[in-house]
PDB file of C-alpha atoms in Angstrom:
ATOM      1  CA  UNK U 822    -140.732 234.540  30.353  1.00  0.00           C
ATOM      2  CA  UNK U 823    -139.437 231.193  31.234  1.00  0.00           C
ATOM      3  CA  UNK U 824    -136.151 232.946  32.163  1.00  0.00           C
ATOM      4  CA  UNK U 825    -135.220 236.271  32.220  1.00  0.00           C
ATOM      5  CA  UNK U 826    -134.116 235.693  28.272  1.00  0.00           C
ATOM      6  CA  UNK U 827    -135.996 232.954  26.948  1.00  0.00           C
ATOM      7  CA  UNK U 828    -139.461 233.887  26.428  1.00  0.00           C
ATOM      8  CA  UNK U 829    -142.241 230.718  25.856  1.00  0.00           C
ATOM      9  CA  UNK U 830    -143.085 231.692  22.684  1.00  0.00           C
ATOM     10  CA  UNK U 831    -139.400 231.368  21.238  1.00  0.00           C
ATOM     11  CA  UNK U 832    -139.911 227.385  22.127  1.00  0.00           C
ATOM     12  CA  UNK U 833    -143.123 226.914  20.100  1.00  0.00           C
ATOM     13  CA  UNK U 834    -141.390 228.483  17.499  1.00  0.00           C
ATOM     14  CA  UNK U 835    -138.623 225.877  17.359  1.00  0.00           C
ATOM     15  CA  UNK U 836    -141.003 222.803  18.026  1.00  0.00           C
ATOM     16  CA  UNK U 837    -143.142 224.243  15.352  1.00  0.00           C
ATOM     17  CA  UNK U 838    -140.032 224.516  12.737  1.00  0.00           C
ATOM     18  CA  UNK U 839    -138.760 221.509  13.325  1.00  0.00           C
ATOM     19  CA  UNK U 840    -142.218 219.360  14.185  1.00  0.00           C
ATOM     20  CA  UNK U 841    -143.340 220.495  10.913  1.00  0.00           C
ATOM     21  CA  UNK U 842    -140.141 220.148   8.574  1.00  0.00           C
ATOM     22  CA  UNK U 843    -139.333 216.877  10.237  1.00  0.00           C
ATOM     23  CA  UNK U 844    -142.501 215.465   9.054  1.00  0.00           C
ATOM     24  CA  UNK U 845    -142.655 217.276   6.098  1.00  0.00           C
ATOM     25  CA  UNK U 846    -139.352 215.530   5.312  1.00  0.00           C
ATOM     26  CA  UNK U 847    -140.034 212.231   6.709  1.00  0.00           C
ATOM     27  CA  UNK U 848    -142.811 212.006   3.838  1.00  0.00           C
ATOM     28  CA  UNK U 849    -140.783 212.615   0.912  1.00  0.00           C
ATOM     29  CA  UNK U 850    -139.462 208.630   1.695  1.00  0.00           C
ATOM     30  CA  UNK U 851    -135.211 209.898   1.524  1.00  0.00           C
ATOM     31  CA  UNK U 852    -132.704 208.122   2.702  1.00  0.00           C
ATOM     32  CA  UNK U 853    -131.532 209.567   6.083  1.00  0.00           C
ATOM     33  CA  UNK U 854    -128.903 211.969   5.091  1.00  0.00           C
ATOM     34  CA  UNK U 855    -131.573 213.808   2.209  1.00  0.00           C
ATOM     35  CA  UNK U 856    -133.715 213.641   4.969  1.00  0.00           C
ATOM     36  CA  UNK U 857    -131.847 215.526   7.246  1.00  0.00           C
ATOM     37  CA  UNK U 858    -130.762 217.947   4.645  1.00  0.00           C
ATOM     38  CA  UNK U 859    -134.038 218.433   3.443  1.00  0.00           C
ATOM     39  CA  UNK U 860    -135.003 219.216   7.121  1.00  0.00           C
ATOM     40  CA  UNK U 861    -132.721 221.527   7.559  1.00  0.00           C
ATOM     41  CA  UNK U 862    -133.967 223.528   4.334  1.00  0.00           C
ATOM     42  CA  UNK U 863    -137.737 223.401   5.448  1.00  0.00           C
ATOM     43  CA  UNK U 864    -136.581 224.551   8.631  1.00  0.00           C
ATOM     44  CA  UNK U 865    -134.955 227.898   6.879  1.00  0.00           C
ATOM     45  CA  UNK U 866    -137.494 228.949   4.842  1.00  0.00           C
ATOM     46  CA  UNK U 867    -140.212 227.975   8.342  1.00  0.00           C
ATOM     47  CA  UNK U 868    -138.106 230.239  10.361  1.00  0.00           C
ATOM     48  CA  UNK U 869    -135.788 233.128   8.173  1.00  0.00           C
ATOM     49  CA  UNK U 870    -139.281 235.195   7.621  1.00  0.00           C
ATOM     50  CA  UNK U 871    -139.763 234.947  11.340  1.00  0.00           C
ATOM     51  CA  UNK U 872    -135.624 235.780  11.884  1.00  0.00           C
ATOM     52  CA  UNK U 873    -136.151 238.913   9.783  1.00  0.00           C
ATOM     53  CA  UNK U 874    -139.553 240.001  10.873  1.00  0.00           C
ATOM     54  CA  UNK U 875    -138.233 239.317  14.531  1.00  0.00           C
ATOM     55  CA  UNK U 876    -136.050 242.541  15.269  1.00  0.00           C
ATOM     56  CA  UNK U 877    -138.372 245.182  12.955  1.00  0.00           C
ATOM     57  CA  UNK U 878    -141.132 244.479  15.499  1.00  0.00           C
ATOM     58  CA  UNK U 879    -139.021 244.809  18.339  1.00  0.00           C
ATOM     59  CA  UNK U 880    -139.266 241.512  19.155  1.00  0.00           C
ATOM     60  CA  UNK U 881    -136.222 241.581  19.647  1.00  0.00           C
ATOM     61  CA  UNK U 882    -132.492 243.046  19.184  1.00  0.00           C
ATOM     62  CA  UNK U 883    -129.451 242.068  17.751  1.00  0.00           C
ATOM     63  CA  UNK U 884    -125.988 243.534  19.813  1.00  0.00           C
ATOM     64  CA  UNK U 885    -124.056 245.012  16.738  1.00  0.00           C
ATOM     65  CA  UNK U 886    -120.766 244.303  18.798  1.00  0.00           C
ATOM     66  CA  UNK U 887    -121.010 240.343  18.372  1.00  0.00           C
ATOM     67  CA  UNK U 888    -119.024 239.648  15.632  1.00  0.00           C
ATOM     68  CA  UNK U 889    -121.075 235.987  14.904  1.00  0.00           C
ATOM     69  CA  UNK U 890    -123.830 238.278  13.830  1.00  0.00           C
ATOM     70  CA  UNK U 891    -122.345 240.967  12.626  1.00  0.00           C
ATOM     71  CA  UNK U 892    -122.695 239.993   9.180  1.00  0.00           C
ATOM     72  CA  UNK U 893    -126.702 240.093   7.607  1.00  0.00           C
ATOM     73  CA  UNK U 894    -128.894 239.569   5.121  1.00  0.00           C
ATOM     74  CA  UNK U 895    -132.365 241.782   4.941  1.00  0.00           C
ATOM     75  CA  UNK U 896    -131.580 242.259   8.803  1.00  0.00           C
ATOM     76  CA  UNK U 897    -131.363 238.603   9.644  1.00  0.00           C
ATOM     77  CA  UNK U 898    -127.751 237.888  10.787  1.00  0.00           C
ATOM     78  CA  UNK U 899    -126.184 235.162   8.721  1.00  0.00           C
ATOM     79  CA  UNK U 900    -125.378 233.040  11.649  1.00  0.00           C
ATOM     80  CA  UNK U 901    -128.706 232.516  12.882  1.00  0.00           C
ATOM     81  CA  UNK U 902    -129.314 231.338   9.409  1.00  0.00           C
ATOM     82  CA  UNK U 903    -126.341 229.120   9.898  1.00  0.00           C
ATOM     83  CA  UNK U 904    -127.428 227.444  13.112  1.00  0.00           C
ATOM     84  CA  UNK U 905    -130.979 227.074  11.482  1.00  0.00           C
ATOM     85  CA  UNK U 906    -129.724 225.224   8.315  1.00  0.00           C
ATOM     86  CA  UNK U 907    -127.023 223.019  10.256  1.00  0.00           C
ATOM     87  CA  UNK U 908    -128.390 222.722  13.372  1.00  0.00           C
ATOM     88  CA  UNK U 909    -131.530 221.212  12.261  1.00  0.00           C
ATOM     89  CA  UNK U 910    -130.103 219.036   9.866  1.00  0.00           C
ATOM     90  CA  UNK U 911    -128.069 217.642  12.377  1.00  0.00           C
ATOM     91  CA  UNK U 912    -130.249 217.216  14.905  1.00  0.00           C
ATOM     92  CA  UNK U 913    -132.509 214.998  12.556  1.00  0.00           C
ATOM     93  CA  UNK U 914    -129.973 212.867  11.502  1.00  0.00           C
ATOM     94  CA  UNK U 915    -128.866 212.401  14.644  1.00  0.00           C
ATOM     95  CA  UNK U 916    -131.767 211.325  15.616  1.00  0.00           C
ATOM     96  CA  UNK U 917    -132.895 209.280  12.699  1.00  0.00           C
ATOM     97  CA  UNK U 918    -129.721 207.165  12.992  1.00  0.00           C
ATOM     98  CA  UNK U 919    -129.275 207.067  16.906  1.00  0.00           C
ATOM     99  CA  UNK U 920    -133.110 205.551  17.038  1.00  0.00           C
ATOM    100  CA  UNK U 921    -131.992 203.315  14.680  1.00  0.00           C
ATOM    101  CA  UNK U 922    -129.027 201.976  16.095  1.00  0.00           C
ATOM    102  CA  UNK U 923    -129.599 202.661  19.658  1.00  0.00           C
ATOM    103  CA  UNK U 924    -133.312 201.087  19.555  1.00  0.00           C
ATOM    104  CA  UNK U 925    -132.398 198.993  22.673  1.00  0.00           C
ATOM    105  CA  UNK U 926    -132.188 203.052  24.691  1.00  0.00           C
ATOM    106  CA  UNK U 927    -134.949 204.782  25.655  1.00  0.00           C
ATOM    107  CA  UNK U 928    -136.456 207.839  23.317  1.00  0.00           C
ATOM    108  CA  UNK U 929    -135.398 209.946  26.262  1.00  0.00           C
ATOM    109  CA  UNK U 930    -131.668 208.634  26.437  1.00  0.00           C
ATOM    110  CA  UNK U 931    -131.736 209.155  22.622  1.00  0.00           C
ATOM    111  CA  UNK U 932    -132.614 212.612  22.793  1.00  0.00           C
ATOM    112  CA  UNK U 933    -130.770 212.920  25.196  1.00  0.00           C
ATOM    113  CA  UNK U 934    -127.661 210.900  23.298  1.00  0.00           C
ATOM    114  CA  UNK U 935    -128.664 213.699  20.207  1.00  0.00           C
ATOM    115  CA  UNK U 936    -128.556 216.823  22.537  1.00  0.00           C
ATOM    116  CA  UNK U 937    -125.031 215.478  23.303  1.00  0.00           C
ATOM    117  CA  UNK U 938    -123.430 214.832  20.223  1.00  0.00           C
ATOM    118  CA  UNK U 939    -125.315 217.868  17.894  1.00  0.00           C
ATOM    119  CA  UNK U 940    -123.657 220.881  19.154  1.00  0.00           C
ATOM    120  CA  UNK U 941    -120.172 220.032  19.080  1.00  0.00           C
ATOM    121  CA  UNK U 942    -120.707 218.423  15.334  1.00  0.00           C
ATOM    122  CA  UNK U 943    -122.730 221.588  14.354  1.00  0.00           C
ATOM    123  CA  UNK U 944    -119.711 223.493  15.272  1.00  0.00           C
ATOM    124  CA  UNK U 945    -117.540 221.510  13.541  1.00  0.00           C
ATOM    125  CA  UNK U 946    -119.787 221.546  10.552  1.00  0.00           C
ATOM    126  CA  UNK U 947    -119.990 225.901  10.897  1.00  0.00           C
ATOM    127  CA  UNK U 948    -116.399 225.469  10.759  1.00  0.00           C
ATOM    128  CA  UNK U 949    -115.668 223.492   7.625  1.00  0.00           C
ATOM    129  CA  UNK U 950    -118.474 226.156   6.131  1.00  0.00           C
ATOM    130  CA  UNK U 951    -116.709 229.312   6.922  1.00  0.00           C
ATOM    131  CA  UNK U 952    -113.709 227.673   5.428  1.00  0.00           C
ATOM    132  CA  UNK U 953    -115.180 226.460   2.376  1.00  0.00           C
ATOM    133  CA  UNK U 954    -117.107 230.147   2.055  1.00  0.00           C
ATOM    134  CA  UNK U 955    -113.982 232.175   2.831  1.00  0.00           C
ATOM    135  CA  UNK U 956    -115.407 233.619   5.488  1.00  0.00           C
ATOM    136  CA  UNK U 957    -113.502 234.515   9.009  1.00  0.00           C
ATOM    137  CA  UNK U 958    -114.219 231.738  11.149  1.00  0.00           C
ATOM    138  CA  UNK U 959    -116.538 232.621  13.859  1.00  0.00           C
ATOM    139  CA  UNK U 960    -118.097 235.168  11.618  1.00  0.00           C
ATOM    140  CA  UNK U 961    -120.186 233.451   9.336  1.00  0.00           C
ATOM    141  CA  UNK U 962    -121.435 235.498   6.250  1.00  0.00           C
ATOM    142  CA  UNK U 963    -123.246 235.240   3.065  1.00  0.00           C
ATOM    143  CA  UNK U 964    -120.894 232.820   1.550  1.00  0.00           C
ATOM    144  CA  UNK U 965    -121.230 230.389   4.394  1.00  0.00           C
ATOM    145  CA  UNK U 966    -124.924 230.254   4.346  1.00  0.00           C
ATOM    146  CA  UNK U 967    -124.770 229.790   0.330  1.00  0.00           C
ATOM    147  CA  UNK U 968    -122.128 227.355   1.225  1.00  0.00           C
ATOM    148  CA  UNK U 969    -124.300 225.187   3.242  1.00  0.00           C
ATOM    149  CA  UNK U 970    -127.373 225.745   1.129  1.00  0.00           C
ATOM    150  CA  UNK U 971    -125.518 224.346  -1.824  1.00  0.00           C
ATOM    151  CA  UNK U 972    -124.483 221.489   0.053  1.00  0.00           C
ATOM    152  CA  UNK U 973    -128.107 220.314   1.905  1.00  0.00           C
ATOM    153  CA  UNK U 974    -129.516 220.451  -1.579  1.00  0.00           C
ATOM    154  CA  UNK U 975    -126.883 218.677  -3.182  1.00  0.00           C
ATOM    155  CA  UNK U 976    -127.621 215.823  -0.446  1.00  0.00           C
ATOM    156  CA  UNK U 977    -131.305 215.910  -1.083  1.00  0.00           C
ATOM    157  CA  UNK U 978    -130.650 216.117  -4.684  1.00  0.00           C
ATOM    158  CA  UNK U 979    -128.736 212.850  -4.652  1.00  0.00           C
ATOM    159  CA  UNK U 980    -130.977 211.119  -2.582  1.00  0.00           C
ATOM    160  CA  UNK U 981    -134.118 211.746  -4.635  1.00  0.00           C
ATOM    161  CA  UNK U 982    -132.418 208.585  -6.726  1.00  0.00           C
ATOM    162  CA  UNK U 983    -132.602 206.607  -4.074  1.00  0.00           C
ATOM    163  CA  UNK U 984    -135.887 206.027  -1.827  1.00  0.00           C
ATOM    164  CA  UNK U 985    -135.424 204.867   1.898  1.00  0.00           C
ATOM    165  CA  UNK U 986    -138.017 202.217   3.585  1.00  0.00           C
ATOM    166  CA  UNK U 987    -139.653 203.234   6.493  1.00  0.00           C
ATOM    167  CA  UNK U 988    -138.504 202.077   9.460  1.00  0.00           C
ATOM    168  CA  UNK U 989    -140.314 199.601  11.495  1.00  0.00           C
ATOM    169  CA  UNK U 990    -143.063 200.423  13.451  1.00  0.00           C
ATOM    170  CA  UNK U 991    -141.581 199.933  16.472  1.00  0.00           C
ATOM    171  CA  UNK U 992    -138.975 202.292  16.270  1.00  0.00           C
ATOM    172  CA  UNK U 993    -140.166 205.083  19.009  1.00  0.00           C
ATOM    173  CA  UNK U 994    -138.697 208.126  17.357  1.00  0.00           C
ATOM    174  CA  UNK U 995    -140.240 207.850  13.544  1.00  0.00           C
ATOM    175  CA  UNK U 996    -141.867 210.665  12.688  1.00  0.00           C
ATOM    176  CA  UNK U 997    -145.871 210.530  11.742  1.00  0.00           C
ATOM    177  CA  UNK U 998    -148.405 213.704  11.992  1.00  0.00           C
ATOM    178  CA  UNK U 999    -149.113 212.310  16.113  1.00  0.00           C
ATOM    179  CA  UNK U1000    -145.080 212.390  17.080  1.00  0.00           C
ATOM    180  CA  UNK U1001    -145.207 214.484  19.805  1.00  0.00           C
ATOM    181  CA  UNK U1002    -143.334 217.668  18.892  1.00  0.00           C
ATOM    182  CA  UNK U1003    -141.546 217.631  22.621  1.00  0.00           C
ATOM    183  CA  UNK U1004    -139.667 214.866  21.793  1.00  0.00           C
ATOM    184  CA  UNK U1005    -138.255 216.078  18.505  1.00  0.00           C
ATOM    185  CA  UNK U1006    -137.236 219.492  20.008  1.00  0.00           C
ATOM    186  CA  UNK U1007    -136.657 218.377  24.152  1.00  0.00           C
ATOM    187  CA  UNK U1008    -132.756 219.912  23.425  1.00  0.00           C
ATOM    188  CA  UNK U1009    -133.686 223.535  22.962  1.00  0.00           C
ATOM    189  CA  UNK U1010    -135.312 223.150  26.849  1.00  0.00           C
TER     190      UNK U1010
END
């Protein structure tokens, strides 16, 4: 346990999920929005079995009194699925754009700026998805999950018509199999 509420394995799951999905998505040679959307979808595919099995094996429990996680599919809160879809996509998009536009910043400053911007943007995007999905704000349901999946699939599909040339080798955060998972997921610590 890193803290009374944060076991070490959860960081490893996030590192593995974001790293594997980001590298796989970067190999699709899509423009940044498509790459980010594909990252979110791949993260969801990686994380969802873990999210469904965790409570069944008593790795953790979900509180029934929390409205944000009250609506569930296969025992996993829809809010958790929405978080993975939305947050991982935004994280990748911000990290890519910040490293391209602010290349004179150090990698640590780029990751810190990503961390600073990602959560407020995630909250706004989740609010929009809940309104479009006609779910109660603060209680994401299956419709919100479907809205996010449809939006991300739409971005990936529209991005497939244009390819994106790799950024220059000097870009410190360009993904490759040798990229540091910690640099991609530092904001989860």
